[in-house]
Structure formats: structure tokens, C-alpha cells
CSV table of C-alpha atoms in Angstrom, one decimal:
chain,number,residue,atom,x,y,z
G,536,UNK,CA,0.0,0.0,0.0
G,537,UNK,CA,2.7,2.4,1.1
G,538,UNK,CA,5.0,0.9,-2.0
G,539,UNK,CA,2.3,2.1,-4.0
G,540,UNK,CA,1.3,5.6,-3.1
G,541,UNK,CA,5.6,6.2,-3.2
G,542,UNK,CA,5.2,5.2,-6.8
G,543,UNK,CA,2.1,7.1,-7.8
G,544,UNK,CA,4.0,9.8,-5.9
G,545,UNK,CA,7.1,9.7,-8.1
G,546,UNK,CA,4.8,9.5,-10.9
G,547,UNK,CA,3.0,12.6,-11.0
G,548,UNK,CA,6.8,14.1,-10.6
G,549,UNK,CA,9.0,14.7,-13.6
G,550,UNK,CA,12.6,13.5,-14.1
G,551,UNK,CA,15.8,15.5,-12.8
G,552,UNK,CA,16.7,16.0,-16.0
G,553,UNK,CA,14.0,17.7,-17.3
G,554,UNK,CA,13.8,20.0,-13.9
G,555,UNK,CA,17.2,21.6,-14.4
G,556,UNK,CA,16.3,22.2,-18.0
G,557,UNK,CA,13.5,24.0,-17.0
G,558,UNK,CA,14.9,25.9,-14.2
G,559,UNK,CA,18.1,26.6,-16.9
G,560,UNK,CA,15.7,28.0,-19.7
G,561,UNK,CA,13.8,30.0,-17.1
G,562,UNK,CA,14.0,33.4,-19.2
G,563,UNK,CA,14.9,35.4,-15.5
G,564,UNK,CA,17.8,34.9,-13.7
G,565,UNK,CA,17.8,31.8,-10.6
G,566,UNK,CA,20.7,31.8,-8.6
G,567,UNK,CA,21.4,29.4,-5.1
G,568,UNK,CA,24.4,30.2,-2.5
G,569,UNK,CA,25.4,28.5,0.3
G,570,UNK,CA,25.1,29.7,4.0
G,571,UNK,CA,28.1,32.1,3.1
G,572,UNK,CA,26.4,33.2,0.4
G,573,UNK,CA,28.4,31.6,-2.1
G,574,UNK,CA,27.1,31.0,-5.5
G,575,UNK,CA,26.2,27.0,-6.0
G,576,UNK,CA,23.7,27.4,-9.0
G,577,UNK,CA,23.1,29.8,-11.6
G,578,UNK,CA,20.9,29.3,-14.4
G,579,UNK,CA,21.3,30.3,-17.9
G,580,UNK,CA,19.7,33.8,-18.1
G,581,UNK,CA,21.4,34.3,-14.7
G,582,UNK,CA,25.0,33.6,-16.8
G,583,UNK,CA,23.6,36.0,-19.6
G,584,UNK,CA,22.2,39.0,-17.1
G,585,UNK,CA,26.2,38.9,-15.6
G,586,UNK,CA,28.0,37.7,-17.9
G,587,UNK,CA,30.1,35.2,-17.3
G,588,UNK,CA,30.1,31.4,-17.3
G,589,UNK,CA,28.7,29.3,-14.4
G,590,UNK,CA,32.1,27.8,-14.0
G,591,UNK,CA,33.5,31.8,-13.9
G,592,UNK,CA,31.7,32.5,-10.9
G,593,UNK,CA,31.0,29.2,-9.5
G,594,UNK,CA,31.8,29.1,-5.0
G,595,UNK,CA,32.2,32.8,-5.7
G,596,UNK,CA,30.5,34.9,-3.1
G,597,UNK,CA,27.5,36.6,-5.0
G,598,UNK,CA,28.1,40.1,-3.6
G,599,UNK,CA,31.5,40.0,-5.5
G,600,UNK,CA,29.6,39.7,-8.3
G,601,UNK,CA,26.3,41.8,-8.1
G,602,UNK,CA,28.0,44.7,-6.0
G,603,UNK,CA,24.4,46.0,-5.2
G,604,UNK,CA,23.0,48.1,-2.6
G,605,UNK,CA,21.9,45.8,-0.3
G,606,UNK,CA,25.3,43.7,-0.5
G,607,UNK,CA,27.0,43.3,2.5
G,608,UNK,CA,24.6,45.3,4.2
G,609,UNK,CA,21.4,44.6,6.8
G,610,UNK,CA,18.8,45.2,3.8
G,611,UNK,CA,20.6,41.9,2.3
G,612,UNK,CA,17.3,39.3,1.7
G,613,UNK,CA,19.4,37.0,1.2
G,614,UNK,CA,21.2,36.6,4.6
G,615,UNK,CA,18.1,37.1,6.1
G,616,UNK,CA,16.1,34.2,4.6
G,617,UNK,CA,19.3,32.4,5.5
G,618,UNK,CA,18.8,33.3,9.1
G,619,UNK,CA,15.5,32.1,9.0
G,620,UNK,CA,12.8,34.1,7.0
G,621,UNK,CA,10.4,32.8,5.2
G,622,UNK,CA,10.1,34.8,1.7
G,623,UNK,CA,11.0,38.5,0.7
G,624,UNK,CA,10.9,40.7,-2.4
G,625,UNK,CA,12.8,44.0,-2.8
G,626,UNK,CA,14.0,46.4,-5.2
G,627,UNK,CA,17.8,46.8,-5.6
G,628,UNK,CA,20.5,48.2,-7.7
G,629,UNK,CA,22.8,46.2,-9.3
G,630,UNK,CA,26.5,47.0,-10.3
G,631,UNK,CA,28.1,44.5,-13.2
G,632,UNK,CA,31.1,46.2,-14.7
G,633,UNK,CA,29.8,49.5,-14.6
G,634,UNK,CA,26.3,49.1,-15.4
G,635,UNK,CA,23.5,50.4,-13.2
G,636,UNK,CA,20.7,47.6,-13.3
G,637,UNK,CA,17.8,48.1,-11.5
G,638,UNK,CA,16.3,45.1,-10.5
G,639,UNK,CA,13.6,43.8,-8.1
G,640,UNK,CA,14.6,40.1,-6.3
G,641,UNK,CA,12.5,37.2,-4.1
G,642,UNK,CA,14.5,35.2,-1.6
G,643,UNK,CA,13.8,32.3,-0.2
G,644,UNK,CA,15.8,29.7,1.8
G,645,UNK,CA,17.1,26.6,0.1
G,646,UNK,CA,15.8,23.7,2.0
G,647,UNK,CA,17.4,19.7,2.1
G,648,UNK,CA,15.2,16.9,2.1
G,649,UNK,CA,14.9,17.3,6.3
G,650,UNK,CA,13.8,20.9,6.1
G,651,UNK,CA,16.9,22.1,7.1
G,652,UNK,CA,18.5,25.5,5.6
G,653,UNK,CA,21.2,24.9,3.7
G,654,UNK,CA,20.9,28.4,2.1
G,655,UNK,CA,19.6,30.5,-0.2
G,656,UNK,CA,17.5,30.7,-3.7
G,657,UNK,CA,16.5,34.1,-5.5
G,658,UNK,CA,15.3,35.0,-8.8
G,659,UNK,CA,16.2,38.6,-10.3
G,660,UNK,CA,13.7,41.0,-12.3
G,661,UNK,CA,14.7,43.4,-14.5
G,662,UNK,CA,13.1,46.7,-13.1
G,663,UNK,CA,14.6,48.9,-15.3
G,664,UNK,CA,11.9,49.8,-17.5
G,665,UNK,CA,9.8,50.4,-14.7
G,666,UNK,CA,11.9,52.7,-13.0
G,667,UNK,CA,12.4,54.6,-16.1
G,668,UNK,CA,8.3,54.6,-16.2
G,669,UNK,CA,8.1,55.5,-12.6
G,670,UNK,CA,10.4,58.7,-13.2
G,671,UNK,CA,8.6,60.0,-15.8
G,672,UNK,CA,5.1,59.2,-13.9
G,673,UNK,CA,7.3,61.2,-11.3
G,674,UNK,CA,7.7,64.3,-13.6
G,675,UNK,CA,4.2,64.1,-14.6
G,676,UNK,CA,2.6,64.3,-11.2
G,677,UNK,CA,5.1,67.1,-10.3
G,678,UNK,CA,4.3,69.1,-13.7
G,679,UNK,CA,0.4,68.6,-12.7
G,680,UNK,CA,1.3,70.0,-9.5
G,681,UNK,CA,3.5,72.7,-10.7
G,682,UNK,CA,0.6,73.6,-12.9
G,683,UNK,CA,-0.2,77.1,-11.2
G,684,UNK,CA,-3.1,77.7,-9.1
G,685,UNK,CA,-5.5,79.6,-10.7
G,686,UNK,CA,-7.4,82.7,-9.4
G,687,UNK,CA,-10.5,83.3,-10.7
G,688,UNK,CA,-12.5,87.2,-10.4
G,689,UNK,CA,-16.0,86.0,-9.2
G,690,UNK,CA,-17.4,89.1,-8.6
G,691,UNK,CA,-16.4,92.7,-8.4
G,692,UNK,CA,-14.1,92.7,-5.5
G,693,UNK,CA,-14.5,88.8,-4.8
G,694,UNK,CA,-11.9,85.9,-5.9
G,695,UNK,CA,-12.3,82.3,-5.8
G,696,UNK,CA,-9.2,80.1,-5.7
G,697,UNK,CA,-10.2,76.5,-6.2
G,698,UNK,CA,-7.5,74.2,-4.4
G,699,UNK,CA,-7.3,70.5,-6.0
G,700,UNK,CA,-5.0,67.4,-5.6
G,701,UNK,CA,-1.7,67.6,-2.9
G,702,UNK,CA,-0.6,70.9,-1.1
G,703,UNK,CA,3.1,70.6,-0.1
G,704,UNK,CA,5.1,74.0,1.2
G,705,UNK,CA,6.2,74.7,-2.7
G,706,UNK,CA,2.3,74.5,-3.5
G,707,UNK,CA,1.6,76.3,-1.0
G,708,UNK,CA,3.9,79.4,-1.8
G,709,UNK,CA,2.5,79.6,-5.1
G,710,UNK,CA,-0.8,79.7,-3.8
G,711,UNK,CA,0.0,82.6,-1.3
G,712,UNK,CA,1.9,84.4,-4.2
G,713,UNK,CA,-1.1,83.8,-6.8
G,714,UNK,CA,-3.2,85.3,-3.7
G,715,UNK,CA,-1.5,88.1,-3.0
G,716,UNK,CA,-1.0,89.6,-6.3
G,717,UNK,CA,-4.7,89.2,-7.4
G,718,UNK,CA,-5.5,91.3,-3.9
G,719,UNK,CA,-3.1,94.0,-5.3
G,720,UNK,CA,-4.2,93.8,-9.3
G,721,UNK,CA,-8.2,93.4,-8.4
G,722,UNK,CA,-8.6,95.2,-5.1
G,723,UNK,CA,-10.3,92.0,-4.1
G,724,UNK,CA,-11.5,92.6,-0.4
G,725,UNK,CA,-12.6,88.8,-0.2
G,726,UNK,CA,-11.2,85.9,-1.1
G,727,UNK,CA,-12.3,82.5,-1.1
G,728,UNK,CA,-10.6,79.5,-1.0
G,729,UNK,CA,-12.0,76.2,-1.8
G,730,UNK,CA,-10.4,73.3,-0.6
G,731,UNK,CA,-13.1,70.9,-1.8
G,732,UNK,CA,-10.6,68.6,-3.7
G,733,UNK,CA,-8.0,68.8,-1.3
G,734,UNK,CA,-6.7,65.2,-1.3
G,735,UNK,CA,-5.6,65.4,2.6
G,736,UNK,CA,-5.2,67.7,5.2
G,737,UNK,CA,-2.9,66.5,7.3
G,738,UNK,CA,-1.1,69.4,10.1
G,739,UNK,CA,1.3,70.7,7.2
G,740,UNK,CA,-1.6,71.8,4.7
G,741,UNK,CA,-3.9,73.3,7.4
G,742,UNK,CA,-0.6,75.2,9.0
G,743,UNK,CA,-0.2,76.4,4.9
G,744,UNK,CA,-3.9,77.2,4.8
G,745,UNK,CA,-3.7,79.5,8.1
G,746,UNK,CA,-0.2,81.2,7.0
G,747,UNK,CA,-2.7,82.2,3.6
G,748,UNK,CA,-5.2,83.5,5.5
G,749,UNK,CA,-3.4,85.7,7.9
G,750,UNK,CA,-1.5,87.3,5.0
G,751,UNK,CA,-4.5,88.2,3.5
G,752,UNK,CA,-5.5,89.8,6.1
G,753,UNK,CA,-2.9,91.9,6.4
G,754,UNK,CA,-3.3,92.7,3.1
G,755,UNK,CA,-6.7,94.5,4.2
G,756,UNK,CA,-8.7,91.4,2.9
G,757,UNK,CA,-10.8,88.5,4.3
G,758,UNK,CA,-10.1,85.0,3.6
G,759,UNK,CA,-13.2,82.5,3.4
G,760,UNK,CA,-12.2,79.0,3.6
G,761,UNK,CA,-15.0,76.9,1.6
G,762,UNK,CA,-15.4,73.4,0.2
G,763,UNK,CA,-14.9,71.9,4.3
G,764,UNK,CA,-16.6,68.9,3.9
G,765,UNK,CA,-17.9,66.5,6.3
G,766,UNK,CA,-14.3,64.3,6.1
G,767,UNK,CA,-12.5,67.5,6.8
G,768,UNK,CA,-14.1,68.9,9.4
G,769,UNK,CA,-13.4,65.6,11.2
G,770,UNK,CA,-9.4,65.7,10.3
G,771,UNK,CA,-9.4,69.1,11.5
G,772,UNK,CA,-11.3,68.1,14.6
G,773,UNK,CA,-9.0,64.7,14.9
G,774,UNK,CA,-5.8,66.6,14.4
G,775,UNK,CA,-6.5,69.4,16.9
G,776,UNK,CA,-6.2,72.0,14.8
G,777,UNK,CA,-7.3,75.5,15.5
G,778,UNK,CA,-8.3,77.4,12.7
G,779,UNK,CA,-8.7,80.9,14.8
G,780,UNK,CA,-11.2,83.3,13.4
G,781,UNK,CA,-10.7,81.9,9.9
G,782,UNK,CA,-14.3,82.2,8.3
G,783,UNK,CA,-15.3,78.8,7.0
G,784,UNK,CA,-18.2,77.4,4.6
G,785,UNK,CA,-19.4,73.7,3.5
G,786,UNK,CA,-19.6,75.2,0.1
G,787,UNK,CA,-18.4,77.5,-2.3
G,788,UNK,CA,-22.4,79.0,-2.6
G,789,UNK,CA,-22.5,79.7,1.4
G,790,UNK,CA,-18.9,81.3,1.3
G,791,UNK,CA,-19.9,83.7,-2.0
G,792,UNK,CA,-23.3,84.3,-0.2
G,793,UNK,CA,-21.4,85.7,3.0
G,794,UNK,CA,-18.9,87.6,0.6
G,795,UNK,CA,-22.3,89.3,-0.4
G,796,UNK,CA,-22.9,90.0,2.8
G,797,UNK,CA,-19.7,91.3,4.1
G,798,UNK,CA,-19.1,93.5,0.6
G,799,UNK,CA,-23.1,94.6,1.3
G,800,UNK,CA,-24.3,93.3,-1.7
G,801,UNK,CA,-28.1,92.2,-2.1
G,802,UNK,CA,-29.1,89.6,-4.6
G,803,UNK,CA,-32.6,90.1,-5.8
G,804,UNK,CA,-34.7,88.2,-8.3
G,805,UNK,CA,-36.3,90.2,-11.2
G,806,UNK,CA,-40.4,90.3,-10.6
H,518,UNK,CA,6.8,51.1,24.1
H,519,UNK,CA,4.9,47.9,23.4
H,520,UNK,CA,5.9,46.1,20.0
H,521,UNK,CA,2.7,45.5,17.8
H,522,UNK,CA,1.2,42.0,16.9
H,523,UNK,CA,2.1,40.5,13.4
H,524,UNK,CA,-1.5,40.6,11.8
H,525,UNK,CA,-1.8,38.0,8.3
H,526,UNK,CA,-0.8,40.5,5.0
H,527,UNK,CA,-3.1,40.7,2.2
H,528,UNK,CA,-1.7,43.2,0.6
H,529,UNK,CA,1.2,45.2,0.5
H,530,UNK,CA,2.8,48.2,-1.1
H,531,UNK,CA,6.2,50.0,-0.5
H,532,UNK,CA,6.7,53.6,-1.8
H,533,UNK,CA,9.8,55.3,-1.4
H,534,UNK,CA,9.7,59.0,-0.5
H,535,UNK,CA,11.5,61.8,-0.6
H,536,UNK,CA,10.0,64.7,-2.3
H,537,UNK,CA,6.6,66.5,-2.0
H,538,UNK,CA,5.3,64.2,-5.5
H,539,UNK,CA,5.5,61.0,-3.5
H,540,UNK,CA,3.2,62.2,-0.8
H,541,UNK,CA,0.8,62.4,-3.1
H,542,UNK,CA,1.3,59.1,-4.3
H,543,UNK,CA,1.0,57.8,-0.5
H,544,UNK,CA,-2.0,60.0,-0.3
H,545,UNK,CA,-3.6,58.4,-2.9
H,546,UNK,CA,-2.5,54.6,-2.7
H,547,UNK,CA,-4.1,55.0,1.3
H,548,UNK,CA,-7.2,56.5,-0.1
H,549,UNK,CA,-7.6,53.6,-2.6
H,550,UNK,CA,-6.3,51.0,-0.1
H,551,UNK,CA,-8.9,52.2,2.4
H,552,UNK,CA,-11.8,52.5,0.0
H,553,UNK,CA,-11.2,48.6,-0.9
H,554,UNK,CA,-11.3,47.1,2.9
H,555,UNK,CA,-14.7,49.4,3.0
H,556,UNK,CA,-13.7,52.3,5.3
H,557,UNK,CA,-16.2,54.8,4.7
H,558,UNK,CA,-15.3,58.2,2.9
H,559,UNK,CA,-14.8,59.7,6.0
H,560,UNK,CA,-12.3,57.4,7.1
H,561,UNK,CA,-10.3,57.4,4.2
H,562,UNK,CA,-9.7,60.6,4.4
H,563,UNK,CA,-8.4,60.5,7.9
H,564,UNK,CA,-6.4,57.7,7.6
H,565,UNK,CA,-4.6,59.2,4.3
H,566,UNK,CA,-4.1,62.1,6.5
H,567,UNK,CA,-2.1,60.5,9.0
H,568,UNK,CA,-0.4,58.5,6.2
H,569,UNK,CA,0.3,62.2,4.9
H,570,UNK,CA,1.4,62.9,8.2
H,571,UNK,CA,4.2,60.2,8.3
H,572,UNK,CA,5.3,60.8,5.1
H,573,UNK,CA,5.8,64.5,5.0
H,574,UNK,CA,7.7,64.4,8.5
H,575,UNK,CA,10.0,61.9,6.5
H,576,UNK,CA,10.2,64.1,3.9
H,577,UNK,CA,10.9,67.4,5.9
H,578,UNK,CA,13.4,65.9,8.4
H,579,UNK,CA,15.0,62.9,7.1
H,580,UNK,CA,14.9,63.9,3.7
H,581,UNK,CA,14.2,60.2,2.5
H,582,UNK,CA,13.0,56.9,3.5
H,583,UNK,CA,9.8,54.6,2.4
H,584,UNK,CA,6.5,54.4,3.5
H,585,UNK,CA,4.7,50.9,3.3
H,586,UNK,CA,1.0,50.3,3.4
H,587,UNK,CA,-1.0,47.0,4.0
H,588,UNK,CA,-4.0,45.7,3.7
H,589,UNK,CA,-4.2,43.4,6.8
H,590,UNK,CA,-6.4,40.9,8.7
H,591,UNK,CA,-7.1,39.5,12.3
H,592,UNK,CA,-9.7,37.1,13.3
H,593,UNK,CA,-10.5,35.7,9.8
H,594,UNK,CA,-12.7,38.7,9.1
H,595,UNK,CA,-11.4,41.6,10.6
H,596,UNK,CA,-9.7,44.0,8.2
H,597,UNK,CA,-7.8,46.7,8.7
H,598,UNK,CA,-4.5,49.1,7.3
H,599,UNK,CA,-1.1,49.5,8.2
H,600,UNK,CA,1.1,52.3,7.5
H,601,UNK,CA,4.7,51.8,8.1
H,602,UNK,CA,7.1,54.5,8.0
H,603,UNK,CA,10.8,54.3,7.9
H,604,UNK,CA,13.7,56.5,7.2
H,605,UNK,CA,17.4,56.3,8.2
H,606,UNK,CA,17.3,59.9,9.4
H,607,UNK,CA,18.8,61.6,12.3
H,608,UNK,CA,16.3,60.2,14.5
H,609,UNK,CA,13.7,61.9,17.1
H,610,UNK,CA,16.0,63.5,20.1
H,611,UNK,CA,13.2,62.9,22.7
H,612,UNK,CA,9.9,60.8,21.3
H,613,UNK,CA,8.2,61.3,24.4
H,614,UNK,CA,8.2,65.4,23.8
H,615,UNK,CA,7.5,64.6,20.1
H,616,UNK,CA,4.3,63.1,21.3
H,617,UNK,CA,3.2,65.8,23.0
H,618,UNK,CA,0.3,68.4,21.2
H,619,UNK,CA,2.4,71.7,20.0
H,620,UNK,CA,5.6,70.2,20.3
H,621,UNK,CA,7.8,70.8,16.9
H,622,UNK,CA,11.9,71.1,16.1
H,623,UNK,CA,10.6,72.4,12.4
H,624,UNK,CA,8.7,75.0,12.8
H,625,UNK,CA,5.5,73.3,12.0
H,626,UNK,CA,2.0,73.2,14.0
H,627,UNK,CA,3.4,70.3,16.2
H,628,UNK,CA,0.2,68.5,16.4
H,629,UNK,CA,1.3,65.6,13.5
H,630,UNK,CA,2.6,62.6,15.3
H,631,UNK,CA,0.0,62.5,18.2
H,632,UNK,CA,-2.8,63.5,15.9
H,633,UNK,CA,-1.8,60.3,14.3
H,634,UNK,CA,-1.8,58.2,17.3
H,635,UNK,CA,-5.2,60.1,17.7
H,636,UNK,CA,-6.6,58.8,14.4
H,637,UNK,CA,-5.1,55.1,14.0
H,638,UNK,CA,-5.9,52.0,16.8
H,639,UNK,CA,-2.5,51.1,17.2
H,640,UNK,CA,0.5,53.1,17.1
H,641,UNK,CA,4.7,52.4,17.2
H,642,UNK,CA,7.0,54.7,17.7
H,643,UNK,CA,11.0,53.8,17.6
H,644,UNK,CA,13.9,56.3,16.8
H,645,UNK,CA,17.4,56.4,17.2
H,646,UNK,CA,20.4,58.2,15.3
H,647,UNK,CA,21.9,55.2,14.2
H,648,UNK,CA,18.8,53.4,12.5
H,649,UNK,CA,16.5,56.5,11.9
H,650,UNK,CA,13.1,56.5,13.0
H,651,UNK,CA,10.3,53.6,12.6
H,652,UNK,CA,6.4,54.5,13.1
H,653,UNK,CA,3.7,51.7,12.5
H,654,UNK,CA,0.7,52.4,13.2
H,655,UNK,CA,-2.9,50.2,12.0
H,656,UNK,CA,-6.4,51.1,11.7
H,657,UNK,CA,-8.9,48.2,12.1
H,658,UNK,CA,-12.6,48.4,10.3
């Protein structure tokens, strides 16, 4: 009985042979080390990504070879599933006679027959097209951003600045800058800013936010927060901050009807 | 202060920061992260506020380090996020003052870390100027 369930066992598994073929034709590089992290396997696309022959660089300690980042350091995954961890993946920067390969690798231990470590496997991926994509996704998010804020002349004497995406300090400039001059060009006595599609307001964007305000006011001109929506009002509340005598509105209609009212303007419908 | 549990990963992302661009990329990526576990709107926003939180103090005093979100689970069905946020920085002088309401080096509100101990369930703070400073903090639904 047990005889037979060993054979139908070996059965549904395929010949040694055919394994290391696979594992050698395996179009990403698969490398094994021993506990001192020296190289014991190294398949074909492994060769081709460094280089050299397997019989170059065979019981030659891998971070001789890939001279990345994480060589030699704490952030190595491969000591660490060596040591006992179960699987990690991380992005790293090779260095292979000069060239800058960034790659992104997945360790795991190498394990004999009794579940004992006897080192370490990982398999390389070549990141570099994503990181190239990643840069220019990079300077597309910051050209959005850079993308000035713009101040539009509601009414006589009122401006509306709406205020969408991320607010960092450089942001934040701008938008005191763009503020400021439109005070001076307009004569605008009340400005409203709409923070409607603000994407967060953490401490840093409401300390921006009260900075704006206060200038304005020195500038002879009130500031009307608007667009405070239920999930702000709660940060605000959650993060303690105090937004002084800063007028603020739900919406951008209750903030341009109190502009009405502080500029004394009346709204009437034709009979 | 007391290590947190491991909780099963469902999902995990790492972004590295270190300009204002990739807060907005944490921003976001909490946001969504939140939205899928079923936080309500409300909730997502606060929780990608305190993810903002982490990630612009790396930003502003270590300059650079990574932020890693999770999707996470206890219990079988209990969901929840984890923000981790690491940088190899200079490290917090004196955490226990950094926790305190109007407390700041950098000339900022000084509300951010404890509002963020404030808005998550679980919070971890660790900091020293050799390995920079480690918060983890978690949000259950």
C-alpha cells in the first residue's frame, strides 16, 4: 500500500533532468548560494544577465559579483532568509562592470530533504523599465502640481481660488503668491478658497492654509475657507487644529453668499 | 513602548519617499487602499491624513526613506490598514516630547505625530540616530 502511493507519488513528478532544463531555460535569472552566500547554481539567463560562465563564478561569493546596494549590508534578503525568513521581495540596484541595473529580487531559503536551511535561492527582475516609467510618472505628477493655481475674479471685488489634488510647502507658496498679487491687481476685499478637492489635510496643509489667511488679512482682505466637507471637518477636529477666526463654509455658494454680505451686496430676483 | 502583533498580510505596497510628489502618491495609494477594505469616505480621508502625516515628516526631516502600506487581517474577518514609515534619518532626540500636542523642532503646527496616534488604533514609535526613525501604526474596520 505504502509501496504504491511512493510510486504514484514519483509518478506525477518529472525527471531531474527535465527540472534543471527548465529551471536553466527560465527566461529570468535563478541563482542558489550557500550559508556564506556563495554561489552553487546559476541558471542560464542568470550567466547572460552577468556575464560570465557558471564555472566563472562558481563558489564565488554573489556580492562580489552583483556589488548592489543591499550587499553586505542589513537590507541583504538573502542573509536574512538564510537566518530564518520565510520569503522577501525588494528592489535593488545592481552594479556589473559598470552598469546600473535596477532590479527587483524574491528570496527564499534553500531547504534539504529534512527541512533544514542549507541556504539560499532568489530570482532577479529586471526593473529597469519600470523605474524609467516610474520617473517620468514622477515628472508628470510634479508638472500637474507645478501647474499654477489659478485665481478666478467672481465678482467685483471677490476671488475664488479652487484648491485640488496635494498641497506641499512649494504649493503652498504659489498659492499665497497667486493670492497676494490678485489682492493688489483686483482690489479683491474677499477671497475664497475652496479646498473641496483637497486630497488630505494633514497638520502641514492646514498650518499652509492658516499662513494664507493671515496674509491676506494683512493685506486689508478676508479670507473664506470653503469646500470643508464633512471628512475634513473631522481631520481638522481629529488633528486638533485650531483654525482661529478663519471664516469657513461647507460650500463655495454659502462662502460667496457671505462675501455678499460682508461686501453689502443684495441679490434680488427680477419680478 | 509595546511592539505590535504581526497581523496576516493581504496586501502590501512600498513607496519610497522623498519629495513632495510621493506624498501624493501615499495619499492616494491610502485612499484607494482604504476604499477597498470598505472604510467609509470619511475614514479614508483621515487615515490618508495621517499617512500624509508620516510621510511629510519623512520628507521634511529625514529627507528620504519609504512608506509601506498593507492591507491586513485579524480574526479571519477583521480587516484593517497598516502604514509603516521608515527613514534612516537623524532620529527623534526625545519621542516622548515629540508626542506631545504643540511640540515641533521644524517649525510646524506640532500636532502631527500624536494627531496620528489620535486617528489610527494602534501606534509604534521607535527612533534612534543610528537606524533613523520607525512608526507603524494600524487602523482596524
Amino acid at each position: 500500500m505504502n509501496a504504491e502511493k511512493q510510486k504514484n507519488s514519483s509518478s506525477n513528478q518529472i525527471d531531474g533532468n527535465l527540472a534543471l532544463q527548465i529551471l536553466q531555460q527560465i527566461p529570468t535569472p535563478v541563482m542558489a548560494v550557500d550559508p556564506n552566500l556563495q554561489i552553487i547554481f546559476m541558471n542560464q539567463a542568470g550567466c547572460r544577465f552577468i556575464g560570465k560562465n557558471f564555472e566563472e563564478i562558481k563558489g564565488t561569493h554573489c556580492y562580489s559579483i552583483f556589488n548592489s546596494t543591499h550587499c553586505q549590508t542589513s537590507d541583504c534578503r538573502m542573509k536574512k532568509v538564510i537566518d530564518g525568513g520565510e520569503r522577501f521581495t525588494a528592489r535593488n540596484q545592481v552594479n556589473i562592470d559598470d552598469r546600473v541595473i535596477h532590479i527587483e529580487y524574491t528570496t527564499a531559503p534553500l531547504k534539504d530533504d529534512n527541512g533544514n536551511i542549507i541556504g539560499g535561492i532568489e530570482y532577479i527582475l529586471d526593473n529597469t523599465e519600470r523605474v524609467r516609467q516610474e520617473q517620468k510618472l514622477r515628472e508628470q505628477n510634479k508638472i500637474i502640481m507645478e501647474i499654477s493655481t489659478p485665481a478666478i475674479k467672481l465678482w467685483d471685488r471677490i476671488v475664488v481660488i479652487p484648491v485640488v489634488g496635494v498641497i506641499d510647502s512649494m504649493r503652498a507658496q504659489q498659492m499665497m503668491d497667486t493670492m497676494l498679487k490678485e489682492i493688489t491687481q483686483t482690489s479683491a476685499k474677499v477671497i475664497i478658497l475652496d479646498i473641496h478637492g483637497v486630497a488630505a489635510v494633514d497638520t502641514a496643509v492646514a498650518n499652509h492654509l492658516i499662513k494664507i489667511a493671515k496674509a491676506t488679512k494683512l493685506m486689508g482682505c478676508r479670507c473664506i475657507i470653503s469646500g470643508i466637507s464633512p471628512a475634513v471637518a473631522q481631520a481638522i477636529v481629529q488633528l486638533g487644529i485650531d483654525l482661529g477666526d478663519i471664516n469657513t463654509n461647507s460650500t463655495l455658494e454659502d462662502a460667496l453668499s457671505d462675501a455678499f454680505a460682508l461686501l453689502k451686496f443684495e441679490v434680488i430676483s427680477k419680478k | 513602548m509595546k511592539i505590535l502583533a504581526m497581523n496576516k498580510i493581504i496586501e502590501e505596497t512600498t513607496i519610497d519617499v522623498c519629495e513632495s510628489v510621493d506624498n501624493a502618491v501615499v495619499i492616494y495609494t491610502t485612499r484607494q487602499m482604504a476604499a477597498q477594505i470598505g472604510f467609509n469616505e470619511a475614514q479614508q480621508f483621515l487615515i490618508a491624513t495621517a499617512a500624509s502625516e508620516l510621510s511629510t515628516n519623512i520628507i521634511r526631516y529625514a529627507k528620504k526613506g519609504f512608506v509601506i502600506l498593507r492591507t491586513i487581517s485579524k480574526n479571519h474577518d477583521s480587516r484593517g490598514i497598516e502604514i509603516i514609515a521608515k527613514d534612516n534619518g537623524s532620529g527623534i532626540e526625545d519621542i516622548d516630547r515629540a508626542m506631545q500636542e504643540h511640540f515641533s523642532t521644524g517649525n510646524s503646527l506640532g500636532l502631527g505625530l500624536p494627531s496620528v496616534k489620535r486617528i489610527m488604533d494602534e501606534f509604534f514609535i521607535e527612533s534612534s540616530p543610528e537606524n533613523g526613525t520607525l512608526v507603524i501604526a494600524k487602523k482596524w474596520r
